[in-house]
PDB file of C-alpha atoms in Angstrom:
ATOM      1  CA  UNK A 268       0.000   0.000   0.000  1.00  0.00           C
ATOM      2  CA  UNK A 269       0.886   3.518  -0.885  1.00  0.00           C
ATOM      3  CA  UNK A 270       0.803   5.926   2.287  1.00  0.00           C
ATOM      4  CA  UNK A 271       1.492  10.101   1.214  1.00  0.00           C
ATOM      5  CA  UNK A 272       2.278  13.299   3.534  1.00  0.00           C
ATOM      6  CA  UNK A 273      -0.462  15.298   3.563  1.00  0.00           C
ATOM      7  CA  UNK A 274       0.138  18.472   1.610  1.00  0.00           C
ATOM      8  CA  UNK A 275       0.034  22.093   3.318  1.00  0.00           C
ATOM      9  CA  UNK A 276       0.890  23.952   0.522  1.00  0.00           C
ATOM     10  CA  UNK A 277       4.364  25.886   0.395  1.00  0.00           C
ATOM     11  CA  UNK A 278       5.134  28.523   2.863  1.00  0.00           C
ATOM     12  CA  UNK A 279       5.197  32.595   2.619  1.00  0.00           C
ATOM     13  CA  UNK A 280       9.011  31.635   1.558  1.00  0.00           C
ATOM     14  CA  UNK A 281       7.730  28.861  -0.293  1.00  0.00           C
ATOM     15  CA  UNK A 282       9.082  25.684   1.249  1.00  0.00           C
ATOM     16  CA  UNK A 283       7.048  22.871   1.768  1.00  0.00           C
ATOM     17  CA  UNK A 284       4.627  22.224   4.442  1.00  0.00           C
ATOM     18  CA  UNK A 285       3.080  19.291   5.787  1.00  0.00           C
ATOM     19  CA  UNK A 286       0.055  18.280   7.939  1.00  0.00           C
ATOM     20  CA  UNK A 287       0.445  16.755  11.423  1.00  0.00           C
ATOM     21  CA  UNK A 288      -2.213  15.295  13.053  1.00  0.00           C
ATOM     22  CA  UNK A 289      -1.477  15.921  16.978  1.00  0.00           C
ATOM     23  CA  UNK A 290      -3.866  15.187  19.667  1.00  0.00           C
ATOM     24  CA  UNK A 291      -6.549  14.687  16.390  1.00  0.00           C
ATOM     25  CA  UNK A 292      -6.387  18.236  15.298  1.00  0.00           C
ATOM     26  CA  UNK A 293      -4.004  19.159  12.082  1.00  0.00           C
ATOM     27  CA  UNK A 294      -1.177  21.315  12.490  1.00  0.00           C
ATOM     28  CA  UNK A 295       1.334  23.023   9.763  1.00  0.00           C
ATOM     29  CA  UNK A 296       4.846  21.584   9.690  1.00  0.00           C
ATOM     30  CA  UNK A 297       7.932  22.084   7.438  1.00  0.00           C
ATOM     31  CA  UNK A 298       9.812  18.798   8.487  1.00  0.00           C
ATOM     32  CA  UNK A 299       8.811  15.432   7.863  1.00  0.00           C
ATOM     33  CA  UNK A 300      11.189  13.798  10.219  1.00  0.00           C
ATOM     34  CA  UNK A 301       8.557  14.250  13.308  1.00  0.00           C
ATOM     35  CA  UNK A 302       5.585  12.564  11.300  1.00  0.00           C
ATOM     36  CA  UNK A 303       4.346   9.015  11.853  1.00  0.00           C
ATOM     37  CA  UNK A 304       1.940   6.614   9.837  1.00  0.00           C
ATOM     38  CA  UNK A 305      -0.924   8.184  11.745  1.00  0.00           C
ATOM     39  CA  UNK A 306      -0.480  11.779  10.241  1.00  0.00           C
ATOM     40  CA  UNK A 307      -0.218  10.145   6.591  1.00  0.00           C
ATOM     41  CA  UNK A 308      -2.853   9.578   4.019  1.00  0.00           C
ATOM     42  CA  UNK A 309      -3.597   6.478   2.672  1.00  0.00           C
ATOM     43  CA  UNK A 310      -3.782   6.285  -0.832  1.00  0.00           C
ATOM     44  CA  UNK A 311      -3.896   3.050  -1.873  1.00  0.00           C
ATOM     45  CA  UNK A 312      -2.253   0.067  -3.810  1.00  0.00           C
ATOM     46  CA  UNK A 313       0.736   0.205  -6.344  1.00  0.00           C
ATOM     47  CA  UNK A 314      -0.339  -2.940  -7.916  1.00  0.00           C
ATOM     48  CA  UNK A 315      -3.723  -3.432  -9.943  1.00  0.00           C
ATOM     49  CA  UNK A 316      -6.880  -4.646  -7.998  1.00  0.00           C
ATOM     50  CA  UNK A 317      -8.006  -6.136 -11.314  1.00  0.00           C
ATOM     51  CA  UNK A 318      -7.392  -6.672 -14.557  1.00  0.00           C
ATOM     52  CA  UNK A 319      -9.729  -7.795 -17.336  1.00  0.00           C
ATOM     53  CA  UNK A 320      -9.764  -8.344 -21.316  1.00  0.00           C
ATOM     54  CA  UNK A 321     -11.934  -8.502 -23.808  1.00  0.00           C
ATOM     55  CA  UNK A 322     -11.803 -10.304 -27.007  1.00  0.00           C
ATOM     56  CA  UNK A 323     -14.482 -10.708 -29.623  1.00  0.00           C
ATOM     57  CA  UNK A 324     -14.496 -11.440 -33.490  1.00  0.00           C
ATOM     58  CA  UNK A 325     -16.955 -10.614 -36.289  1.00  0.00           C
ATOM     59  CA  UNK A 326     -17.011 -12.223 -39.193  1.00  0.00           C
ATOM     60  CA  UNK A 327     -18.428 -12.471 -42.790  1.00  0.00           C
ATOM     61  CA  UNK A 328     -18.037 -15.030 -45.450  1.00  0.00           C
ATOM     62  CA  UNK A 329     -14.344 -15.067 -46.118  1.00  0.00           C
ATOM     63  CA  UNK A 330     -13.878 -11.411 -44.003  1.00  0.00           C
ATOM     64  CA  UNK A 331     -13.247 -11.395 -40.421  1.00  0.00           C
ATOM     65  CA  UNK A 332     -12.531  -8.753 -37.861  1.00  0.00           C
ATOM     66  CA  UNK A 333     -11.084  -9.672 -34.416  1.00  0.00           C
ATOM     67  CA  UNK A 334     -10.285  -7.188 -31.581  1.00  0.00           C
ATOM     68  CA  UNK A 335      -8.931  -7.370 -28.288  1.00  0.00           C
ATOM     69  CA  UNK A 336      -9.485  -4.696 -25.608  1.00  0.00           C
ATOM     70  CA  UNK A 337      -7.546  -4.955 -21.949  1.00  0.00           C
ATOM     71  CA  UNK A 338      -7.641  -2.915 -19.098  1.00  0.00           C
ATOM     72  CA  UNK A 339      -5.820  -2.589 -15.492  1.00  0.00           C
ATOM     73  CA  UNK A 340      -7.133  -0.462 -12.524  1.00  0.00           C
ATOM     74  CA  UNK A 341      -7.763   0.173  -9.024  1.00  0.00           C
ATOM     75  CA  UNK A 342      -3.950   1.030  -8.514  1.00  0.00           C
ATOM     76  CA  UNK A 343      -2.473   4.634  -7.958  1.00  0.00           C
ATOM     77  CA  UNK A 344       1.081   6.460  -9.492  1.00  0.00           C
ATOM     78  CA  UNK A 345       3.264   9.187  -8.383  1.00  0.00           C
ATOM     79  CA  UNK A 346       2.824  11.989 -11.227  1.00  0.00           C
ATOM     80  CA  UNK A 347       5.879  13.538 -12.877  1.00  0.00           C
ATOM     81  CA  UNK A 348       8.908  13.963 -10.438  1.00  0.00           C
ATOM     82  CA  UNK A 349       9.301  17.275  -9.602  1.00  0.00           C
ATOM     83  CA  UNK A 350      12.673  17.310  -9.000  1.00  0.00           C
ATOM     84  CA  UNK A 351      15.386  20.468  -8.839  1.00  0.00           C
ATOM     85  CA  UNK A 352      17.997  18.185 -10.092  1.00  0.00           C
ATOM     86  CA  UNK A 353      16.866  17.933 -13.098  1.00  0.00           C
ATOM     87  CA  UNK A 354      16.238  21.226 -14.064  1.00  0.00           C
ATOM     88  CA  UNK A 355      19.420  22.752 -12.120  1.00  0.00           C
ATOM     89  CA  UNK A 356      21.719  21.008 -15.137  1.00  0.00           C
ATOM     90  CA  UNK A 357      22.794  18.588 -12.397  1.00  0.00           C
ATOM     91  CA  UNK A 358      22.753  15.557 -13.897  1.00  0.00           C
ATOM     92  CA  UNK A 359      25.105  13.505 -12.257  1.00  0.00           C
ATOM     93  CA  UNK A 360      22.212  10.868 -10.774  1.00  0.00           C
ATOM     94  CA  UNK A 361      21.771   8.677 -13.368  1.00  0.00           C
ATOM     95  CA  UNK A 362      18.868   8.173 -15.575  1.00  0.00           C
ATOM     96  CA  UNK A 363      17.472  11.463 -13.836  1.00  0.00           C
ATOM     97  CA  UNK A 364      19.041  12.926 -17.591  1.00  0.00           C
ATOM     98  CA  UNK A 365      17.098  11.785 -19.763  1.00  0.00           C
ATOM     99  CA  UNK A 366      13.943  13.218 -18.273  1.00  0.00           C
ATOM    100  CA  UNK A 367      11.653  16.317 -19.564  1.00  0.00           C
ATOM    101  CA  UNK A 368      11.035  19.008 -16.881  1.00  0.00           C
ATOM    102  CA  UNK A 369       8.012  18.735 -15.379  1.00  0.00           C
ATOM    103  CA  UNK A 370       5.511  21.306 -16.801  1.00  0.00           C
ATOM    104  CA  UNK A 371       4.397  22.227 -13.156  1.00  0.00           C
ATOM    105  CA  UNK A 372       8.116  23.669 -13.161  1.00  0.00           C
ATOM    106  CA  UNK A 373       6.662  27.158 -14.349  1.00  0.00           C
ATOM    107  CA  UNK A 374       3.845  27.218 -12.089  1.00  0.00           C
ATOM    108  CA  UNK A 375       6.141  27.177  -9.131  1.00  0.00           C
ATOM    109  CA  UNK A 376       6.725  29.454  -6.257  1.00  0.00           C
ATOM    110  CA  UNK A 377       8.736  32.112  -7.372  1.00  0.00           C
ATOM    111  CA  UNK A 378       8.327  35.017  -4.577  1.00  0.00           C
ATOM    112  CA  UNK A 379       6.602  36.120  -1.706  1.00  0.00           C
ATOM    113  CA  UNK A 380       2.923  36.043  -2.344  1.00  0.00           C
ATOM    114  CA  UNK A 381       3.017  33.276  -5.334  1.00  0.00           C
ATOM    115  CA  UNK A 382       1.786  30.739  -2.003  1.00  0.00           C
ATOM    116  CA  UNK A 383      -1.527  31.995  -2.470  1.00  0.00           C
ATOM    117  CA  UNK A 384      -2.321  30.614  -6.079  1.00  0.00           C
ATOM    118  CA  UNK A 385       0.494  28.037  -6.558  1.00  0.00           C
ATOM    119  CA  UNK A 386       0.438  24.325  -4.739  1.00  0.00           C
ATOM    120  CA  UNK A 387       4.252  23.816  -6.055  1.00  0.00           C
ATOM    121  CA  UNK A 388       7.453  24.979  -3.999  1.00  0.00           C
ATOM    122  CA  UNK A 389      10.427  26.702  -4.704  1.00  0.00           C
ATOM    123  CA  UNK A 390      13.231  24.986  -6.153  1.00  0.00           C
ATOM    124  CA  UNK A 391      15.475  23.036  -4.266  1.00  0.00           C
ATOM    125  CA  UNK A 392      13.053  22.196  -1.498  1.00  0.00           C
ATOM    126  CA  UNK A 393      11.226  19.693  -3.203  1.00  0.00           C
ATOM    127  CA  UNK A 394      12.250  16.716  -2.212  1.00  0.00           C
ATOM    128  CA  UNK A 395       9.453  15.802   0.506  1.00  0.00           C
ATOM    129  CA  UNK A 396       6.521  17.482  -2.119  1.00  0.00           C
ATOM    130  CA  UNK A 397       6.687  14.572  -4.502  1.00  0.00           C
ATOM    131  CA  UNK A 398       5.260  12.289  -1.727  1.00  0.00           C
ATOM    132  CA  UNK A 399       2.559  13.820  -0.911  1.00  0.00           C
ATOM    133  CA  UNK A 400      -1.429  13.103  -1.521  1.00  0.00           C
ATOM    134  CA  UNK A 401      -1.585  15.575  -4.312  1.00  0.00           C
ATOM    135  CA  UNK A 402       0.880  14.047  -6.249  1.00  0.00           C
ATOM    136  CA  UNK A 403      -0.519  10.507  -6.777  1.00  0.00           C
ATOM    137  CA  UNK A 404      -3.249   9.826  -9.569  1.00  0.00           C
ATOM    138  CA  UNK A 405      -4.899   6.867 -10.475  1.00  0.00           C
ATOM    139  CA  UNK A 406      -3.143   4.788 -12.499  1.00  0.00           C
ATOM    140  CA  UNK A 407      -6.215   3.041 -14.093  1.00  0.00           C
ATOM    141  CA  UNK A 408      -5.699   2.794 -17.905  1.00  0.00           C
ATOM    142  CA  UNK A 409      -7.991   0.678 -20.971  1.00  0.00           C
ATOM    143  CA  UNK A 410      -6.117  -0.234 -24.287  1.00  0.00           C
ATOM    144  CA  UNK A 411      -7.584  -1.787 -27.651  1.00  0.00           C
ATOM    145  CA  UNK A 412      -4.475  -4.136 -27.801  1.00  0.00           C
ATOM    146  CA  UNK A 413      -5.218  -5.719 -30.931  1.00  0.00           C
ATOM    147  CA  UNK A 414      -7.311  -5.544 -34.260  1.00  0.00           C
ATOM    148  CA  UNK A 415      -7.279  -8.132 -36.849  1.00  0.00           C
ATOM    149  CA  UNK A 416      -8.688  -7.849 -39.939  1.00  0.00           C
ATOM    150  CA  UNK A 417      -8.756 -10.444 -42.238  1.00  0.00           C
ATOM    151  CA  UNK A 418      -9.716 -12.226 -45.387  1.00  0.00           C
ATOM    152  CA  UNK A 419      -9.617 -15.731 -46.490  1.00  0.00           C
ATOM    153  CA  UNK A 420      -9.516 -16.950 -50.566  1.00  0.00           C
ATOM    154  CA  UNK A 421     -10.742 -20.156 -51.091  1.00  0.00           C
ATOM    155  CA  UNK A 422     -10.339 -22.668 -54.000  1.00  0.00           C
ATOM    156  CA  UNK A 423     -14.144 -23.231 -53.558  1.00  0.00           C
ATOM    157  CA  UNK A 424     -14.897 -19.586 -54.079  1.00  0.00           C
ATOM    158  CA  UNK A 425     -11.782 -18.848 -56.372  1.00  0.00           C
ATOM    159  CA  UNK A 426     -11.281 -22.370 -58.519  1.00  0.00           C
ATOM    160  CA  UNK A 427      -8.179 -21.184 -60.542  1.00  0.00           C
ATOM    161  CA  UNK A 428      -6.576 -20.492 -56.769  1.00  0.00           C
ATOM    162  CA  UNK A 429      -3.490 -22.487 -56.957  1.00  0.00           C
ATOM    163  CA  UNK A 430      -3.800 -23.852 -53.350  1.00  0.00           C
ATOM    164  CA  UNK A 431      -6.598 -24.561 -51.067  1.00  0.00           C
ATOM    165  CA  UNK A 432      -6.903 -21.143 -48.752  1.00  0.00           C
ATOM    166  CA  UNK A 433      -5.080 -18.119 -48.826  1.00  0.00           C
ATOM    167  CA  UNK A 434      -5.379 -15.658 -45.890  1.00  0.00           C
ATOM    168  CA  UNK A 435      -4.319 -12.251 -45.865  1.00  0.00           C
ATOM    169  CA  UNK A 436      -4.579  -9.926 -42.877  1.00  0.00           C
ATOM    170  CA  UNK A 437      -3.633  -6.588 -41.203  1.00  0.00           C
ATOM    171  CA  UNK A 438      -2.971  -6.425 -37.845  1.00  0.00           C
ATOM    172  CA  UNK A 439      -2.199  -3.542 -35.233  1.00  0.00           C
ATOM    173  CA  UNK A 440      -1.189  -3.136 -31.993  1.00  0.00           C
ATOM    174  CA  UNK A 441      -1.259  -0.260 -29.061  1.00  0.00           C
ATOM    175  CA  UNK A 442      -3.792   1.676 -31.463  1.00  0.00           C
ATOM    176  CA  UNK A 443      -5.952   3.644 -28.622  1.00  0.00           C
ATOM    177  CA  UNK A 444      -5.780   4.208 -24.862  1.00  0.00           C
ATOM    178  CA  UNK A 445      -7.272   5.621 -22.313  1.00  0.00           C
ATOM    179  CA  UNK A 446      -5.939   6.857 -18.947  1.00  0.00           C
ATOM    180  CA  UNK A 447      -7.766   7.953 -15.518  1.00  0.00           C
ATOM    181  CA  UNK A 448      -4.641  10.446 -15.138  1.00  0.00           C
ATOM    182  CA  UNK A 449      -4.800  14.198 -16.307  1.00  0.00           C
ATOM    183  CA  UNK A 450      -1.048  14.238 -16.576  1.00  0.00           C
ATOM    184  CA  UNK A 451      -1.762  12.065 -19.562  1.00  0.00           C
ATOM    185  CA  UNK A 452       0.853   9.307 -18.214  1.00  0.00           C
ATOM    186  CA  UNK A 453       0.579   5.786 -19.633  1.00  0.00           C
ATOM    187  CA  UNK A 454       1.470   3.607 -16.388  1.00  0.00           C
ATOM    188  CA  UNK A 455       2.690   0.690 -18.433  1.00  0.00           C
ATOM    189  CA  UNK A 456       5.654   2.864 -19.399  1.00  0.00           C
ATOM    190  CA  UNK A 457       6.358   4.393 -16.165  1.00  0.00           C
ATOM    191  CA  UNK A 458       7.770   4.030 -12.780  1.00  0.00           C
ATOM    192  CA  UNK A 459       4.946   4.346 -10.965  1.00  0.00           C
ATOM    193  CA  UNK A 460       6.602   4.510  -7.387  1.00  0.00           C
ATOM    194  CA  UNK A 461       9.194   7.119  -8.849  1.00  0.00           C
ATOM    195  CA  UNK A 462       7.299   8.973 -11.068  1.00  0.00           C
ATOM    196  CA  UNK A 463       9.878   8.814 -13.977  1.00  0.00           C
ATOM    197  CA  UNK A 464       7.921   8.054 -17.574  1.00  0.00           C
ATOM    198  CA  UNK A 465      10.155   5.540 -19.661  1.00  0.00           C
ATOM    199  CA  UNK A 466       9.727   4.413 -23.454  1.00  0.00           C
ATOM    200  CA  UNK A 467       6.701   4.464 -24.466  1.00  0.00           C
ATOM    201  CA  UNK A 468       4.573   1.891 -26.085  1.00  0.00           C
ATOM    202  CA  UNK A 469       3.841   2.826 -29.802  1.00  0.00           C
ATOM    203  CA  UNK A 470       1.041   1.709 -32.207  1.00  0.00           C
ATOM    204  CA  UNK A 471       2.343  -0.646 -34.447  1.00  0.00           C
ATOM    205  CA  UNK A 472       1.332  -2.494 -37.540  1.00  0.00           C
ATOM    206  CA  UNK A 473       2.106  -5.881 -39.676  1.00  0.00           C
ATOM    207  CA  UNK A 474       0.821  -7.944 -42.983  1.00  0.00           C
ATOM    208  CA  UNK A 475       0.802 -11.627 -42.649  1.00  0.00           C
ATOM    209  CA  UNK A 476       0.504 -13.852 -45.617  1.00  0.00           C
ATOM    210  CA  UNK A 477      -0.530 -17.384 -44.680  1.00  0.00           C
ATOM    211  CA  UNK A 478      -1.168 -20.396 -47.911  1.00  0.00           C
ATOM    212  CA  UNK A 479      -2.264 -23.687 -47.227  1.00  0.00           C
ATOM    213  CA  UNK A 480      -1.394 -25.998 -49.955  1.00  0.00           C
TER     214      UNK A 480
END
């Protein structure tokens, strides 16, 4: 399970504040280090509670269209990291290089006064800010895996068909999805506990020739 600090917003210097629940009422913090499990929020699993597919086929004489739809969910993701290393030009942690700056990087606090219409801290004190509740989205997604589309030749419906069948077909993969984030993250390439997006999964597409003799 995923537990989060619960977010306070940055401070009139913009560093990040936290909640902490003492004696059942919440109070502002700017340190972690004092919390315990009982001031966190808990936002749920990592891992899917289901997953499902669907697969159906339609078909017409010698035409046939197939599809496959499958979909994970119940499960949560860290959005983008929001990180100063990366957009500092100190890139001297590894595969923190090769990632895009966040686009919440221009929204962030910038001077005194920006607390009271931005949720995102100043730079170099955002460590903590990337664990908290507001940064984790569902990570639910839906994907039409595969289509098919087919025909089959016959010798019945072709007699000068110098085998028996011929089918040709079409097929494509990763052509739609659909994701319960509004960061537009595809959680099947992502690190979902780290919030770093990796290589994509791109549509694809292939012939296939197959003869019986």
């Amino acid at each position: 399970s995923l537990f989060a600090y619960r977010w306070a917003g940055p401070s009139d210097k913009g560093y990040a504040q936290f909640y902490d629940n003492k004696n059942g009422k919440d109070e502002v913090v700017g340190a972690v280090g004092g919390l315990t499990l009982e001031d966190l929020k808990h936002v749920g699993s990592i891992t899917p509670v289901y997953t499902a597919g669907l697969m159906n086929s339609i078909g017409f004489r010698g035409l046939e269209l197939s599809f496959l739809f499958v979909t994970n969910g119940g499960h949560y993701l860290q959005t983008d990291d929001y990180s100063d290393g990366i957009y500092t030009g100190d890139f001297s942690t590894g595969d923190q290089v090769f990632q895009a700056p966040d686009a919440a990087v221009k929204d962030r606090w910038r001077k005194a006064g920006d607390e009271q219409h931005t949720n995102i801290p100043v730079l170099g004190r955002s460590f903590e800010y990337n664990y908290t509740d507001i940064k984790y989205q569902s990570a639910s997604w839906i994907k039409l895996r595969e289509v098919v589309l087919s025909y089959l030749f016959t010798k019945r419906s072709i007699p000068r068909l110098p085998v028996q069948d011929l089918k040709v077909s079409v097929q494509g993969r990763n052509l739609w999805k659909h994701v319960a984030n509004d960061a537009g993250i595809d959680p099947e390439a992502y690190r979902l506990h780290q919030g770093y997006r990796t290589l994509p999964l791109m549509p694809s597409w292939s012939f296939n020739l197959q003869v019986n003799f």
